[in-house]
């Protein structure tokens, strides 16, 4: 009882230190005479002070007194050891001053076994972290090389071995400047970092033939001392190889694009897709893009502008060209009573006059291919519903049939009518319009792309002359009339006019008088685009002077309407050399 009262009294000497009871380690407070004036609960658990006798307590104070009195003032904060009750303890002393005078000494006490366990745990933890760090460094595809502040090699990863060809025993523990001196390296980036004390980059050709790109960085401590250099090494040979492969792939791609362009141009020529205008270039580019997908396409344009040609072009350059056929139907050319059977087919005995074996519909025959619905605006409303089911469900049912037949077909539709206006009038279904109008291609009329007229004339004349085994050419006046014509029938009308002219012309040259009547007298943009000088301008001119004046004006206007001298000479009916001489003569 006496002991408990004594230790309780010690505990209550300084209540200001009670906050130490909440700390997880043993704390004792000593005065300047090294007398214990406070101990916390953690120290009681270790030293058993609450149960020790007054003698044992005084013995502990004496032990601290002997230990601390032998220390100089500068060693108070150092680590010390004491023995108590057959146990050895480690403690640290922290002096507390008041007005520059030592007032207390705070003891933080540790059991040696606990310290050893803590050190072991700390060592294991550091070892684990060090192994993780090594694994991280080794996982890098780039080489990593680490030295100390003097250039001694501390570590390098497997990637550095692969790039440099070094073995660990050749470099580990050696200074980089010695490796250079011994001929292992032509130069050292790490040594340059040490000398310059800043980041350095360079390339090195290693003995194994690999070119390395090196980036070295210094690491300083808090006092500015260089303690490490970190080197990153990248295999430039691999990058150069990949770059060369990329260049080859790019060149190959460019070659394929050129071949594809040539094939496309040849296809366009064979299918009368001739153009120079920006408007038609946009149409063809859009057709090229949509040829790689299966979305429905709606082609809009006036009659005769080539909607069916663009539809065929989309099919022929797409994936479906090898899988299925291109079939088409003109919705306005077949009676409504027969149109349904043409589209969907029929079973045996479906109606009076039907073939006994039944018949495949065009949609079914276009399986895996493309089906072109020309003049879709003329499709009856009842068939619009059935076509909508084909687009949604990808299956059809024949007339008189009971089962659905799956069809994989791409739908391309075309019309020269205003479908939106027809929707307002109740003549075309809005839902079908949305289904068809996924991708819209509008082909401009020929009058909106006059720059296409000349190449089309040249192409059609060559084709027609080959067909009829003739060599007809246009007179300058005829060409002028064709260029000024409004072309309400578009490209189809141009072809028909040229074909009739070739067939009906007696001589080699197609003159203006031999053009069809409707072309000579109707739809001209300007009945006479060649203006004559006023009477006052030529009343005193000789015939030769007047002829030269008109020739100069006509040549100048022809040159403005054509792209090249060859093309201009062709339509003037003269050689290029003759055209060049006349240009020089008239100063054009």
Coordinates of C-alpha atoms in Angstrom, one line a residue:
X1 CA 0.0 0.0 0.0
X2 CA 2.9 2.3 0.8
X3 CA 4.4 1.7 -2.6
X4 CA 1.1 2.4 -4.5
X5 CA 0.7 5.7 -2.6
X6 CA 4.3 6.6 -3.3
X7 CA 4.0 6.0 -7.1
X8 CA 0.6 7.7 -7.2
X9 CA 2.2 10.7 -5.6
X10 CA 4.9 10.8 -8.2
X11 CA 2.2 10.6 -10.9
X12 CA 0.4 13.6 -9.5
X13 CA 3.5 15.8 -9.0
X14 CA 3.1 17.4 -12.4
X15 CA -0.3 17.2 -14.0
X16 CA 0.9 19.3 -16.9
X17 CA 2.6 16.2 -18.3
X18 CA -0.6 14.0 -18.4
X19 CA -0.9 14.6 -22.1
X20 CA 2.0 12.1 -22.5
X21 CA -0.4 9.3 -21.4
X22 CA -1.9 9.3 -24.8
X23 CA 1.4 8.7 -26.6
X24 CA 2.1 5.1 -27.7
X25 CA 5.7 5.0 -26.3
X26 CA 7.2 5.1 -22.8
X27 CA 8.0 8.6 -21.5
X28 CA 9.5 9.7 -18.2
X29 CA 10.1 13.3 -17.1
X30 CA 13.2 14.1 -14.9
X31 CA 14.1 17.4 -13.2
X32 CA 17.6 18.9 -13.2
X33 CA 18.6 16.6 -10.3
X34 CA 17.5 13.6 -12.5
X35 CA 14.6 12.8 -10.2
X36 CA 11.6 11.2 -11.8
X37 CA 8.7 13.7 -11.6
X38 CA 6.3 12.0 -14.1
X39 CA 6.0 8.8 -16.0
X40 CA 3.2 7.8 -18.4
X41 CA 1.1 4.7 -18.7
X42 CA 3.2 3.2 -21.5
X43 CA 6.4 3.4 -19.4
X44 CA 4.5 1.9 -16.4
X45 CA 3.7 -1.1 -18.6
X46 CA 7.4 -1.6 -19.5
X47 CA 9.1 -0.8 -16.1
X48 CA 6.2 -1.9 -13.8
X49 CA 6.6 1.4 -11.8
X50 CA 3.2 1.3 -10.2
X51 CA 4.1 -2.0 -8.4
X52 CA 7.7 -1.5 -7.6
X53 CA 9.0 -0.5 -4.2
X54 CA 10.4 2.9 -3.2
X55 CA 13.8 1.3 -3.1
X56 CA 13.5 0.0 -6.7
X57 CA 12.2 3.4 -7.8
X58 CA 15.2 5.2 -6.2
X59 CA 17.4 2.6 -7.9
X60 CA 16.0 3.6 -11.3
X61 CA 16.5 7.3 -10.5
X62 CA 20.1 6.5 -9.5
X63 CA 20.7 4.6 -12.8
X64 CA 19.4 7.5 -14.8
X65 CA 21.5 9.9 -12.6
X66 CA 24.7 7.9 -13.2
X67 CA 24.1 7.7 -16.9
X68 CA 23.1 11.3 -17.5
X69 CA 25.8 12.9 -15.3
X70 CA 28.5 11.3 -17.3
X71 CA 27.2 12.9 -20.5
X72 CA 28.2 16.3 -21.8
X73 CA 25.5 18.9 -22.6
X74 CA 26.0 18.3 -26.3
X75 CA 25.2 14.5 -26.0
X76 CA 21.9 14.8 -24.2
X77 CA 19.9 14.0 -27.4
X78 CA 22.0 11.0 -28.3
X79 CA 21.0 7.4 -27.9
X80 CA 21.9 5.8 -24.5
X81 CA 21.4 2.4 -22.8
X82 CA 20.5 1.5 -19.2
X83 CA 19.9 -1.8 -17.3
X84 CA 17.0 -2.2 -14.9
X85 CA 15.5 -5.4 -13.4
X86 CA 17.7 -7.5 -15.6
X87 CA 16.5 -5.8 -18.8
X88 CA 18.4 -3.5 -21.1
X89 CA 16.7 -0.5 -22.4
X90 CA 17.5 2.1 -25.0
X91 CA 16.5 5.7 -24.4
X92 CA 16.9 9.2 -25.9
X93 CA 17.0 12.4 -23.8
X94 CA 15.4 15.6 -24.9
X95 CA 16.2 18.7 -22.8
X96 CA 13.5 21.3 -22.1
X97 CA 14.7 24.8 -21.4
X98 CA 13.0 27.8 -19.8
X99 CA 14.7 31.2 -20.2
X100 CA 17.9 29.5 -21.5
X101 CA 18.0 27.4 -18.3
X102 CA 17.6 23.6 -18.3
X103 CA 14.3 22.8 -16.6
X104 CA 13.4 19.2 -17.4
X105 CA 14.7 16.1 -19.2
X106 CA 12.2 14.1 -21.2
X107 CA 13.2 10.4 -21.5
X108 CA 11.8 8.3 -24.4
X109 CA 12.4 4.7 -23.5
X110 CA 12.5 1.5 -25.8
X111 CA 12.9 -2.1 -25.0
X112 CA 15.9 -3.5 -26.9
X113 CA 13.9 -6.4 -28.1
X114 CA 11.3 -4.1 -29.4
X115 CA 13.9 -2.0 -31.1
X116 CA 15.4 -5.0 -32.7
X117 CA 12.1 -6.2 -33.9
X118 CA 11.3 -2.8 -35.2
X119 CA 14.7 -2.6 -37.0
X120 CA 14.1 -6.0 -38.6
X121 CA 10.6 -5.0 -39.7
X122 CA 12.0 -1.8 -41.1
X123 CA 14.8 -3.6 -42.9
X124 CA 12.3 -6.1 -44.4
X125 CA 10.1 -3.2 -45.5
X126 CA 13.0 -1.4 -47.1
X127 CA 14.1 -4.6 -48.8
X128 CA 10.7 -5.2 -50.2
X129 CA 10.4 -1.6 -51.4
X130 CA 13.9 -1.8 -52.9
X131 CA 12.9 -5.0 -54.8
X132 CA 9.7 -3.4 -56.1
X133 CA 11.8 -0.4 -57.2
X134 CA 14.2 -2.7 -59.0
X135 CA 11.3 -4.6 -60.7
X136 CA 9.9 -1.2 -61.9
X137 CA 13.2 -0.2 -63.3
X138 CA 13.7 -3.6 -64.9
X139 CA 10.2 -3.5 -66.5
X140 CA 11.2 -0.4 -68.5
X141 CA 11.7 -0.9 -72.2
X142 CA 14.3 1.8 -72.2
X143 CA 17.7 1.2 -70.6
X144 CA 18.3 2.8 -67.1
X145 CA 21.8 3.3 -65.7
X146 CA 22.5 4.6 -62.2
X147 CA 25.8 5.8 -60.7
X148 CA 26.7 7.6 -57.5
X149 CA 28.1 11.1 -57.4
X150 CA 31.6 9.9 -58.3
X151 CA 30.5 7.9 -61.3
X152 CA 30.6 4.5 -59.7
X153 CA 28.1 2.2 -61.4
X154 CA 25.4 1.2 -58.8
X155 CA 22.7 -0.5 -61.0
X156 CA 21.4 -0.9 -64.5
X157 CA 18.4 -2.8 -65.8
X158 CA 18.1 -5.7 -68.3
X159 CA 17.1 -3.3 -71.1
X160 CA 20.4 -1.5 -70.8
X161 CA 22.2 -4.9 -71.1
X162 CA 20.1 -5.6 -74.3
X163 CA 20.9 -2.2 -75.8
X164 CA 24.6 -1.9 -74.8
X165 CA 25.7 -5.5 -74.9
X166 CA 27.4 -5.1 -71.5
X167 CA 27.5 -7.9 -68.9
X168 CA 26.8 -7.0 -65.3
X169 CA 30.3 -8.1 -64.1
X170 CA 31.9 -5.8 -66.7
X171 CA 30.4 -2.6 -65.5
X172 CA 28.8 -3.1 -62.0
X173 CA 30.8 -1.3 -59.3
X174 CA 33.1 0.3 -61.8
X175 CA 33.4 4.0 -62.5
X176 CA 32.2 5.2 -65.9
X177 CA 35.3 7.1 -66.6
X178 CA 37.3 3.9 -66.2
X179 CA 35.0 2.1 -68.6
X180 CA 35.8 4.8 -71.2
X181 CA 39.5 4.6 -70.5
X182 CA 39.4 0.8 -70.9
X183 CA 37.6 1.0 -74.3
X184 CA 34.3 -0.4 -73.2
X185 CA 32.6 2.9 -74.1
X186 CA 33.5 5.6 -76.7
X187 CA 32.2 8.2 -74.3
X188 CA 30.1 8.5 -71.1
X189 CA 26.9 10.6 -70.7
X190 CA 27.0 10.0 -66.9
X191 CA 30.5 11.4 -66.6
X192 CA 29.4 14.5 -68.6
X193 CA 26.5 14.9 -66.2
X194 CA 28.9 14.7 -63.2
X195 CA 31.3 17.3 -64.8
X196 CA 28.6 19.7 -65.9
X197 CA 26.2 19.1 -63.0
X198 CA 23.2 19.4 -65.3
X199 CA 21.1 17.3 -67.7
X200 CA 23.0 16.1 -70.8
X201 CA 21.8 14.3 -74.0
X202 CA 23.9 12.5 -76.6
X203 CA 24.0 9.5 -78.9
X204 CA 26.4 6.5 -78.6
X205 CA 27.2 3.7 -81.0
X206 CA 27.7 0.7 -78.8
X207 CA 30.2 -2.1 -79.7
X208 CA 27.3 -4.4 -80.6
X209 CA 26.2 -2.1 -83.4
X210 CA 23.1 -0.6 -81.7
X211 CA 22.8 3.2 -81.7
X212 CA 21.6 4.6 -78.3
X213 CA 20.0 7.9 -77.5
X214 CA 21.0 8.8 -74.0
X215 CA 19.5 11.4 -71.6
X216 CA 21.3 11.8 -68.2
X217 CA 20.0 13.8 -65.2
X218 CA 21.8 14.7 -61.9
X219 CA 20.3 14.1 -58.4
X220 CA 21.3 16.4 -55.6
X221 CA 20.7 16.2 -51.8
X222 CA 19.4 18.9 -49.6
X223 CA 22.9 20.5 -49.4
X224 CA 23.4 20.6 -53.1
X225 CA 25.8 17.6 -53.2
X226 CA 25.6 15.4 -56.3
X227 CA 24.6 12.0 -55.1
X228 CA 23.3 10.1 -58.1
X229 CA 23.2 10.3 -61.9
X230 CA 20.2 8.7 -63.7
X231 CA 20.7 7.7 -67.3
X232 CA 17.9 6.8 -69.7
X233 CA 19.0 4.9 -72.9
X234 CA 16.7 4.4 -75.9
X235 CA 17.4 2.0 -78.7
X236 CA 17.5 4.2 -81.8
X237 CA 18.2 1.3 -84.1
X238 CA 14.8 -0.1 -83.3
X239 CA 13.2 3.3 -83.8
X240 CA 15.1 3.8 -87.0
X241 CA 13.9 0.4 -88.2
X242 CA 10.3 1.2 -87.3
X243 CA 10.6 4.6 -89.0
X244 CA 11.9 2.9 -92.1
X245 CA 9.0 0.4 -92.0
X246 CA 6.6 3.3 -91.6
X247 CA 8.2 5.1 -94.6
X248 CA 7.8 1.9 -96.7
X249 CA 4.3 1.4 -95.5
X250 CA 3.5 5.0 -96.4
X251 CA 5.0 4.6 -99.8
X252 CA 3.1 1.3 -100.3
X253 CA -0.1 3.0 -99.2
X254 CA 0.6 5.9 -101.7
X255 CA 1.2 3.3 -104.4
X256 CA -2.0 1.5 -103.6
X257 CA -3.9 4.8 -103.6
X258 CA -2.4 5.7 -107.0
X259 CA -3.4 2.3 -108.4
X260 CA -6.8 2.6 -106.9
X261 CA -7.1 6.1 -108.4
X262 CA -6.1 4.7 -111.8
X263 CA -8.6 1.9 -111.5
X264 CA -11.3 4.4 -110.5
X265 CA -10.4 6.7 -113.4
X266 CA -10.5 3.8 -115.8
X267 CA -13.9 2.7 -114.4
X268 CA -15.2 6.3 -114.6
X269 CA -14.1 6.5 -118.2
X270 CA -15.7 3.2 -119.1
X271 CA -19.0 4.2 -117.4
X272 CA -19.1 7.7 -118.9
X273 CA -18.2 9.4 -115.6
X274 CA -16.4 12.3 -117.1
X275 CA -16.0 15.6 -115.2
X276 CA -13.8 18.5 -114.4
X277 CA -16.1 20.6 -112.2
X278 CA -15.7 20.9 -108.4
X279 CA -19.4 20.0 -108.0
X280 CA -19.0 16.6 -109.7
X281 CA -15.7 16.0 -107.9
X282 CA -17.6 16.3 -104.6
X283 CA -20.3 13.9 -105.9
X284 CA -17.7 11.3 -106.8
X285 CA -15.8 11.7 -103.5
X286 CA -19.0 11.1 -101.6
X287 CA -19.8 8.1 -103.8
X288 CA -16.4 6.6 -103.0
X289 CA -17.0 7.0 -99.3
X290 CA -20.4 5.4 -99.2
X291 CA -19.3 2.5 -101.4
X292 CA -17.5 1.0 -98.3
X293 CA -20.7 0.9 -96.2
X294 CA -24.1 -0.6 -96.6
X295 CA -26.3 2.3 -95.6
X296 CA -29.2 3.2 -98.1
X297 CA -28.4 6.0 -100.5
X298 CA -30.9 8.5 -102.1
X299 CA -29.7 10.1 -105.3
X300 CA -31.4 13.3 -106.4
X301 CA -31.1 15.1 -109.7
X302 CA -32.9 16.1 -112.9
X303 CA -33.7 13.6 -115.5
X304 CA -30.7 12.6 -117.7
X305 CA -28.0 13.8 -115.2
X306 CA -26.6 10.3 -114.6
X307 CA -28.2 9.0 -111.4
X308 CA -28.1 5.4 -112.6
X309 CA -24.4 5.8 -113.5
X310 CA -23.5 6.9 -110.0
X311 CA -25.6 4.1 -108.5
X312 CA -23.7 1.5 -110.6
X313 CA -20.4 3.2 -109.7
X314 CA -21.2 2.8 -106.0
X315 CA -21.9 -0.9 -106.4
X316 CA -18.9 -1.7 -108.7
X317 CA -16.2 -0.1 -106.5
X318 CA -17.7 -1.5 -103.2
X319 CA -17.5 -4.9 -101.5
X320 CA -20.8 -6.1 -102.9
X321 CA -19.4 -6.2 -106.4
X322 CA -17.8 -9.6 -105.7
X323 CA -20.7 -10.9 -103.7
X324 CA -23.9 -10.1 -105.7
X325 CA -25.4 -8.5 -108.7
X326 CA -26.5 -5.0 -109.4
X327 CA -30.2 -5.0 -110.4
X328 CA -32.4 -2.0 -111.1
X329 CA -36.0 -1.2 -111.9
X330 CA -37.7 2.0 -113.0
X331 CA -40.7 2.4 -110.7
X332 CA -42.5 4.6 -113.2
X333 CA -42.0 2.3 -116.3
X334 CA -43.9 -0.8 -115.0
X335 CA -47.6 -0.9 -114.4
X336 CA -48.6 -0.9 -110.8
X337 CA -50.3 -4.3 -111.1
X338 CA -47.1 -5.9 -112.3
X339 CA -44.6 -3.9 -110.2
X340 CA -45.3 -5.8 -106.9
X341 CA -44.6 -9.2 -108.6
X342 CA -41.5 -7.9 -110.2
X343 CA -40.1 -6.7 -106.9
X344 CA -41.2 -9.5 -104.6
X345 CA -41.8 -12.4 -107.0
X346 CA -44.7 -14.9 -106.5
X347 CA -45.5 -18.5 -105.7
X348 CA -47.0 -21.1 -108.0
X349 CA -50.7 -20.3 -108.8
X350 CA -50.6 -16.9 -106.9
X351 CA -52.8 -15.3 -109.6
X352 CA -54.2 -15.9 -113.0
X353 CA -51.5 -16.0 -115.7
X354 CA -48.7 -16.7 -113.2
X355 CA -46.0 -19.1 -114.2
X356 CA -46.7 -22.6 -112.8
X357 CA -43.3 -22.8 -111.1
X358 CA -43.5 -19.4 -109.5
X359 CA -41.0 -16.6 -110.0
X360 CA -38.1 -15.0 -108.0
X361 CA -38.5 -11.3 -107.3
X362 CA -35.8 -8.8 -108.2
X363 CA -35.1 -8.1 -104.5
X364 CA -34.5 -11.8 -104.0
X365 CA -32.2 -12.0 -107.0
X366 CA -30.2 -9.1 -105.7
X367 CA -29.3 -11.0 -102.5
X368 CA -25.8 -10.0 -101.3
X369 CA -25.8 -7.3 -104.1
X370 CA -27.3 -3.9 -104.8
X371 CA -30.9 -3.0 -105.9
X372 CA -31.4 0.3 -107.6
X373 CA -34.9 1.8 -107.5
X374 CA -35.0 4.5 -110.1
X375 CA -37.8 7.1 -110.0
X376 CA -38.7 6.0 -106.5
X377 CA -41.2 8.9 -106.4
X378 CA -43.5 6.9 -108.7
X379 CA -43.7 3.9 -106.3
X380 CA -47.3 3.3 -105.2
X381 CA -48.1 3.8 -101.5
X382 CA -49.0 0.2 -100.9
X383 CA -45.6 -0.9 -102.2
X384 CA -43.9 1.8 -100.2
X385 CA -45.1 0.0 -97.1
X386 CA -43.7 -3.3 -98.2
X387 CA -40.3 -1.7 -99.2
X388 CA -40.1 -0.1 -95.7
X389 CA -40.5 -3.7 -94.2
X390 CA -37.6 -4.8 -96.4
X391 CA -35.4 -2.0 -95.2
X392 CA -36.3 -2.7 -91.5
X393 CA -36.6 -6.5 -91.4
X394 CA -34.2 -7.5 -94.2
X395 CA -36.7 -10.1 -95.5
X396 CA -39.5 -10.4 -98.1
X397 CA -42.6 -12.5 -98.7
X398 CA -43.6 -13.5 -102.3
X399 CA -47.1 -13.0 -103.6
X400 CA -49.2 -15.9 -102.5
X401 CA -46.4 -17.1 -100.2
X402 CA -46.6 -17.9 -96.4
X403 CA -43.0 -17.7 -95.3
X404 CA -40.5 -14.9 -95.2
X405 CA -37.3 -15.1 -97.1
X406 CA -34.2 -13.3 -95.7
X407 CA -32.5 -10.9 -98.2
X408 CA -29.1 -9.2 -97.7
X409 CA -29.4 -6.3 -100.2
X410 CA -28.3 -2.7 -100.4
X411 CA -31.0 -0.3 -101.5
X412 CA -30.1 2.7 -103.7
X413 CA -33.0 4.9 -104.7
X414 CA -33.1 7.9 -107.1
X415 CA -35.7 10.4 -108.2
X416 CA -36.1 13.7 -110.0
X417 CA -39.1 14.7 -107.9
X418 CA -39.4 16.7 -104.7
X419 CA -40.1 14.0 -102.2
X420 CA -40.6 16.4 -99.3
X421 CA -43.3 18.1 -101.3
X422 CA -44.9 14.7 -102.1
X423 CA -44.8 13.9 -98.4
X424 CA -46.9 17.0 -97.7
X425 CA -49.3 16.0 -100.4
X426 CA -49.6 12.5 -98.9
X427 CA -48.1 10.8 -102.0
X428 CA -44.9 9.6 -100.3
X429 CA -44.4 8.1 -96.8
X430 CA -42.4 10.1 -94.4
X431 CA -41.0 7.0 -92.6
X432 CA -39.8 5.5 -95.9
X433 CA -38.1 8.9 -96.8
X434 CA -36.2 8.8 -93.6
X435 CA -35.1 5.2 -94.2
X436 CA -33.9 6.0 -97.8
X437 CA -32.4 9.4 -97.0
X438 CA -29.6 8.1 -94.8
X439 CA -27.0 9.3 -97.3
X440 CA -28.1 11.8 -99.9
X441 CA -26.2 12.5 -103.1
X442 CA -27.4 15.4 -105.3
X443 CA -26.1 15.5 -108.9
X444 CA -26.1 19.0 -110.2
X445 CA -27.6 19.6 -113.7
X446 CA -25.3 20.1 -116.6
X447 CA -26.1 23.8 -116.8
X448 CA -24.7 24.3 -113.3
X449 CA -21.4 22.7 -114.2
X450 CA -20.5 24.1 -117.7
X451 CA -16.8 23.2 -117.2
X452 CA -17.9 19.5 -117.7
X453 CA -19.3 20.1 -121.2
X454 CA -16.0 20.2 -123.1
X455 CA -14.6 17.0 -121.7
X456 CA -18.0 15.3 -122.1
X457 CA -18.2 16.3 -125.7
X458 CA -14.7 15.0 -126.4
X459 CA -15.4 11.7 -124.7
X460 CA -18.8 11.2 -126.3
X461 CA -17.4 12.1 -129.8
X462 CA -14.7 9.5 -129.4
X463 CA -17.1 6.9 -128.3
X464 CA -19.7 7.6 -131.0
X465 CA -17.0 7.8 -133.8
X466 CA -15.7 4.4 -132.6
X467 CA -19.3 3.0 -132.6
X468 CA -20.0 4.1 -136.1
X469 CA -16.4 3.9 -137.4
X470 CA -16.3 7.6 -138.3
X471 CA -14.0 10.5 -137.6
X472 CA -16.4 13.4 -137.3
X473 CA -15.3 16.7 -135.6
X474 CA -17.2 19.8 -134.5
X475 CA -16.9 23.1 -136.3
X476 CA -16.0 26.1 -134.1
X477 CA -19.5 27.5 -134.5
X478 CA -21.0 24.1 -133.4
X479 CA -18.8 24.0 -130.4
X480 CA -19.8 27.5 -129.5
X481 CA -23.5 26.6 -129.7
X482 CA -23.0 23.5 -127.5
X483 CA -21.2 25.6 -124.9
X484 CA -24.0 28.2 -124.8
X485 CA -26.9 25.7 -124.8
X486 CA -29.0 25.4 -121.6
X487 CA -29.2 21.5 -121.7
X488 CA -32.6 20.8 -120.1
X489 CA -32.0 17.1 -120.8
X490 CA -28.6 17.2 -119.2
X491 CA -25.9 14.6 -120.1
X492 CA -28.3 12.3 -121.8
X493 CA -29.5 15.1 -124.2
X494 CA -25.8 16.0 -124.9
X495 CA -25.1 12.4 -125.9
X496 CA -28.2 12.1 -128.1
X497 CA -27.5 15.4 -129.9
X498 CA -23.9 14.4 -130.6
X499 CA -25.0 10.9 -131.8
X500 CA -27.7 12.3 -134.1
X501 CA -25.2 14.9 -135.5
X502 CA -22.6 12.2 -136.2
X503 CA -25.1 10.0 -137.9
X504 CA -26.8 12.7 -140.0
X505 CA -23.7 14.7 -141.0
X506 CA -22.5 14.1 -144.5
X507 CA -19.1 15.6 -144.3
X508 CA -16.2 15.1 -141.8
X509 CA -17.1 18.3 -139.9
X510 CA -20.3 18.8 -138.0
X511 CA -21.5 22.3 -138.9
X512 CA -24.1 24.4 -137.0
X513 CA -26.7 23.9 -139.8
X514 CA -26.5 20.2 -139.4
X515 CA -27.5 20.3 -135.7
X516 CA -31.0 19.0 -134.8
X517 CA -33.6 21.8 -135.1
X518 CA -34.5 21.8 -131.4
X519 CA -30.9 22.4 -130.5
X520 CA -30.3 25.1 -133.0
X521 CA -33.4 27.2 -132.1
X522 CA -34.2 26.6 -128.5
X523 CA -32.8 27.0 -125.0
X524 CA -29.7 29.0 -126.0
X525 CA -28.1 30.9 -123.2
X526 CA -27.0 33.5 -125.8
X527 CA -28.0 33.1 -129.5
X528 CA -24.8 34.8 -130.6
X529 CA -22.0 35.0 -128.1
X530 CA -19.6 36.4 -130.7
X531 CA -20.1 40.1 -131.0
X532 CA -19.3 41.9 -134.2
X533 CA -17.6 45.3 -134.3
X534 CA -19.8 48.3 -134.9
X535 CA -20.0 49.7 -138.5
X536 CA -17.8 52.6 -137.5
X537 CA -15.1 50.2 -136.4
X538 CA -14.8 48.3 -139.6
X539 CA -16.3 50.5 -142.4
X540 CA -12.8 51.3 -143.6
X541 CA -11.3 47.8 -143.1
X542 CA -10.3 45.5 -145.8
X543 CA -11.7 42.0 -145.8
X544 CA -8.4 40.5 -144.6
X545 CA -8.2 43.0 -141.7
X546 CA -11.8 42.2 -140.7
X547 CA -11.2 38.5 -140.9
X548 CA -8.1 38.8 -138.7
X549 CA -10.0 40.9 -136.2
X550 CA -12.8 38.2 -135.9
X551 CA -10.3 35.4 -135.8
X552 CA -8.4 37.0 -132.9
X553 CA -11.6 37.5 -130.9
X554 CA -12.8 33.9 -131.5
X555 CA -9.4 32.4 -130.6
X556 CA -9.3 34.5 -127.4
X557 CA -12.8 33.4 -126.4
X558 CA -12.0 29.7 -127.1
X559 CA -8.8 29.8 -125.0
X560 CA -10.9 31.2 -122.1
X561 CA -13.4 28.3 -122.3
X562 CA -10.8 25.5 -122.5
X563 CA -8.2 24.3 -120.1
X564 CA -5.2 23.5 -122.4
X565 CA -3.8 24.6 -125.7
X566 CA -4.4 21.0 -127.0
X567 CA -8.0 21.2 -126.1
X568 CA -8.4 24.6 -127.7
X569 CA -6.7 23.5 -130.8
X570 CA -9.0 20.5 -131.0
X571 CA -12.1 22.6 -130.9
X572 CA -10.7 25.2 -133.3
X573 CA -9.8 22.4 -135.8
X574 CA -6.2 23.4 -136.1
X575 CA -2.8 22.1 -134.9
X576 CA -1.2 23.3 -131.6
X577 CA 1.7 24.8 -133.6
X578 CA -0.8 26.8 -135.7
X579 CA -2.6 28.0 -132.6
X580 CA 0.7 29.0 -131.0
X581 CA 1.7 31.0 -134.1
X582 CA -1.7 32.8 -134.2
X583 CA -1.4 33.6 -130.4
X584 CA 1.9 35.2 -131.1
X585 CA 0.6 37.0 -134.2
X586 CA -2.4 38.5 -132.3
X587 CA -0.6 39.0 -129.0
X588 CA -3.1 36.9 -127.1

